[in-house]
mmCIF file of C-alpha atoms in Angstrom:
data_model
loop_
_atom_site.group_PDB
_atom_site.id
_atom_site.type_symbol
_atom_site.label_atom_id
_atom_site.label_comp_id
_atom_site.label_asym_id
_atom_site.label_seq_id
_atom_site.Cartn_x
_atom_site.Cartn_y
_atom_site.Cartn_z
ATOM 1 C CA UNK A 20 16.860 -19.709 83.201
ATOM 2 C CA UNK A 21 19.803 -21.349 81.402
ATOM 3 C CA UNK A 22 21.599 -24.576 82.189
ATOM 4 C CA UNK A 23 25.131 -25.259 81.046
ATOM 5 C CA UNK A 24 26.222 -28.611 79.660
ATOM 6 C CA UNK A 25 30.021 -28.731 79.707
ATOM 7 C CA UNK A 26 31.618 -26.178 77.436
ATOM 8 C CA UNK A 27 29.559 -27.020 74.410
ATOM 9 C CA UNK A 28 25.934 -26.058 74.851
ATOM 10 C CA UNK A 29 23.458 -24.012 76.756
ATOM 11 C CA UNK A 30 19.710 -24.520 76.926
ATOM 12 C CA UNK A 31 17.360 -21.555 77.048
ATOM 13 C CA UNK A 32 13.700 -22.252 76.923
ATOM 14 C CA UNK A 33 14.249 -25.572 75.164
ATOM 15 C CA UNK A 34 16.622 -24.183 72.533
ATOM 16 C CA UNK A 35 20.105 -25.689 72.239
ATOM 17 C CA UNK A 36 22.864 -23.209 71.490
ATOM 18 C CA UNK A 37 26.123 -24.986 70.637
ATOM 19 C CA UNK A 38 29.535 -23.470 71.088
ATOM 20 C CA UNK A 39 30.604 -22.637 67.525
ATOM 21 C CA UNK A 40 32.952 -25.254 66.080
ATOM 22 C CA UNK A 41 34.873 -22.556 64.223
ATOM 23 C CA UNK A 42 35.818 -21.004 67.570
ATOM 24 C CA UNK A 43 37.404 -24.221 68.848
ATOM 25 C CA UNK A 44 40.960 -22.980 68.324
ATOM 26 C CA UNK A 45 42.542 -26.162 69.659
ATOM 27 C CA UNK A 46 40.568 -28.371 67.270
ATOM 28 C CA UNK A 47 41.222 -26.019 64.351
ATOM 29 C CA UNK A 48 44.982 -26.015 65.035
ATOM 30 C CA UNK A 49 45.093 -29.785 65.559
ATOM 31 C CA UNK A 50 43.331 -30.474 62.265
ATOM 32 C CA UNK A 51 45.460 -27.940 60.368
ATOM 33 C CA UNK A 52 48.673 -29.521 61.696
ATOM 34 C CA UNK A 53 47.527 -33.025 60.845
ATOM 35 C CA UNK A 54 46.341 -32.093 57.347
ATOM 36 C CA UNK A 55 49.648 -30.341 56.755
ATOM 37 C CA UNK A 56 51.450 -33.541 57.763
ATOM 38 C CA UNK A 57 49.466 -36.132 55.795
ATOM 39 C CA UNK A 58 48.467 -36.140 52.128
ATOM 40 C CA UNK A 59 46.388 -38.003 49.568
ATOM 41 C CA UNK A 60 43.793 -40.572 50.595
ATOM 42 C CA UNK A 61 44.979 -40.552 54.226
ATOM 43 C CA UNK A 62 44.264 -36.816 54.451
ATOM 44 C CA UNK A 63 40.829 -37.250 52.870
ATOM 45 C CA UNK A 64 39.955 -40.071 55.279
ATOM 46 C CA UNK A 65 41.188 -38.067 58.284
ATOM 47 C CA UNK A 66 39.230 -34.975 57.238
ATOM 48 C CA UNK A 67 35.997 -36.888 56.623
ATOM 49 C CA UNK A 68 36.375 -38.640 59.971
ATOM 50 C CA UNK A 69 36.912 -35.363 61.855
ATOM 51 C CA UNK A 70 33.940 -33.669 60.195
ATOM 52 C CA UNK A 71 31.677 -36.660 60.860
ATOM 53 C CA UNK A 72 32.798 -36.741 64.490
ATOM 54 C CA UNK A 73 31.982 -33.047 64.918
ATOM 55 C CA UNK A 74 28.601 -33.484 63.221
ATOM 56 C CA UNK A 75 27.778 -36.417 65.513
ATOM 57 C CA UNK A 76 28.646 -34.345 68.576
ATOM 58 C CA UNK A 77 26.315 -31.560 67.453
ATOM 59 C CA UNK A 78 23.578 -34.030 66.590
ATOM 60 C CA UNK A 79 23.855 -35.526 70.084
ATOM 61 C CA UNK A 80 23.304 -32.024 71.454
ATOM 62 C CA UNK A 81 20.059 -31.809 69.496
ATOM 63 C CA UNK A 82 21.003 -29.408 66.696
ATOM 64 C CA UNK A 83 19.043 -29.511 63.464
ATOM 65 C CA UNK A 84 20.695 -30.847 60.295
ATOM 66 C CA UNK A 85 20.926 -27.356 58.725
ATOM 67 C CA UNK A 86 22.627 -25.939 61.806
ATOM 68 C CA UNK A 87 25.043 -28.869 61.945
ATOM 69 C CA UNK A 88 25.942 -28.393 58.295
ATOM 70 C CA UNK A 89 26.568 -24.660 58.793
ATOM 71 C CA UNK A 90 28.756 -25.299 61.847
ATOM 72 C CA UNK A 91 30.829 -27.959 60.086
ATOM 73 C CA UNK A 92 31.279 -25.719 57.022
ATOM 74 C CA UNK A 93 32.410 -22.826 59.234
ATOM 75 C CA UNK A 94 34.843 -25.169 61.001
ATOM 76 C CA UNK A 95 36.188 -26.363 57.652
ATOM 77 C CA UNK A 96 36.751 -22.764 56.559
ATOM 78 C CA UNK A 97 38.679 -21.978 59.761
ATOM 79 C CA UNK A 98 40.895 -25.040 59.272
ATOM 80 C CA UNK A 99 41.633 -23.998 55.683
ATOM 81 C CA UNK A 100 42.551 -20.497 56.889
ATOM 82 C CA UNK A 101 44.825 -21.982 59.558
ATOM 83 C CA UNK A 102 46.576 -24.129 56.950
ATOM 84 C CA UNK A 103 47.102 -21.108 54.673
ATOM 85 C CA UNK A 104 48.429 -19.017 57.563
ATOM 86 C CA UNK A 105 51.113 -21.630 58.230
ATOM 87 C CA UNK A 106 52.723 -20.610 54.913
ATOM 88 C CA UNK A 107 52.355 -16.837 55.059
ATOM 89 C CA UNK A 108 55.392 -14.667 55.621
ATOM 90 C CA UNK A 109 55.455 -12.833 58.931
ATOM 91 C CA UNK A 110 53.622 -9.513 58.731
ATOM 92 C CA UNK A 111 56.531 -7.784 60.463
ATOM 93 C CA UNK A 112 58.881 -8.266 57.492
ATOM 94 C CA UNK A 113 59.872 -4.969 55.959
ATOM 95 C CA UNK A 114 59.629 -5.041 52.141
ATOM 96 C CA UNK A 115 62.609 -2.714 51.851
ATOM 97 C CA UNK A 116 64.767 -5.425 53.477
ATOM 98 C CA UNK A 117 64.645 -7.474 50.279
ATOM 99 C CA UNK A 118 65.871 -4.694 48.007
ATOM 100 C CA UNK A 119 69.508 -4.829 46.831
#
């Protein structure tokens, strides 16, 4: 039997299964927008704060340190992808349009 705890975790036989941080599209987009807006030490402080906050949430759910680290790293990768995608040209552009 499984019991749900909000949107973040489910317990099955004593095991905590957290909702993957990388799949939190709203958090990924929010962080990507903010990191695109700020730079330098302010960006570093913001990023460290966000990652610590996420790690604390997972720790409160009972995840092991290795699992927390993996989740935060996956989240970081998704944010970096989201930042890069903000600067990509639309895929619908036809290359022949740029020829003289």
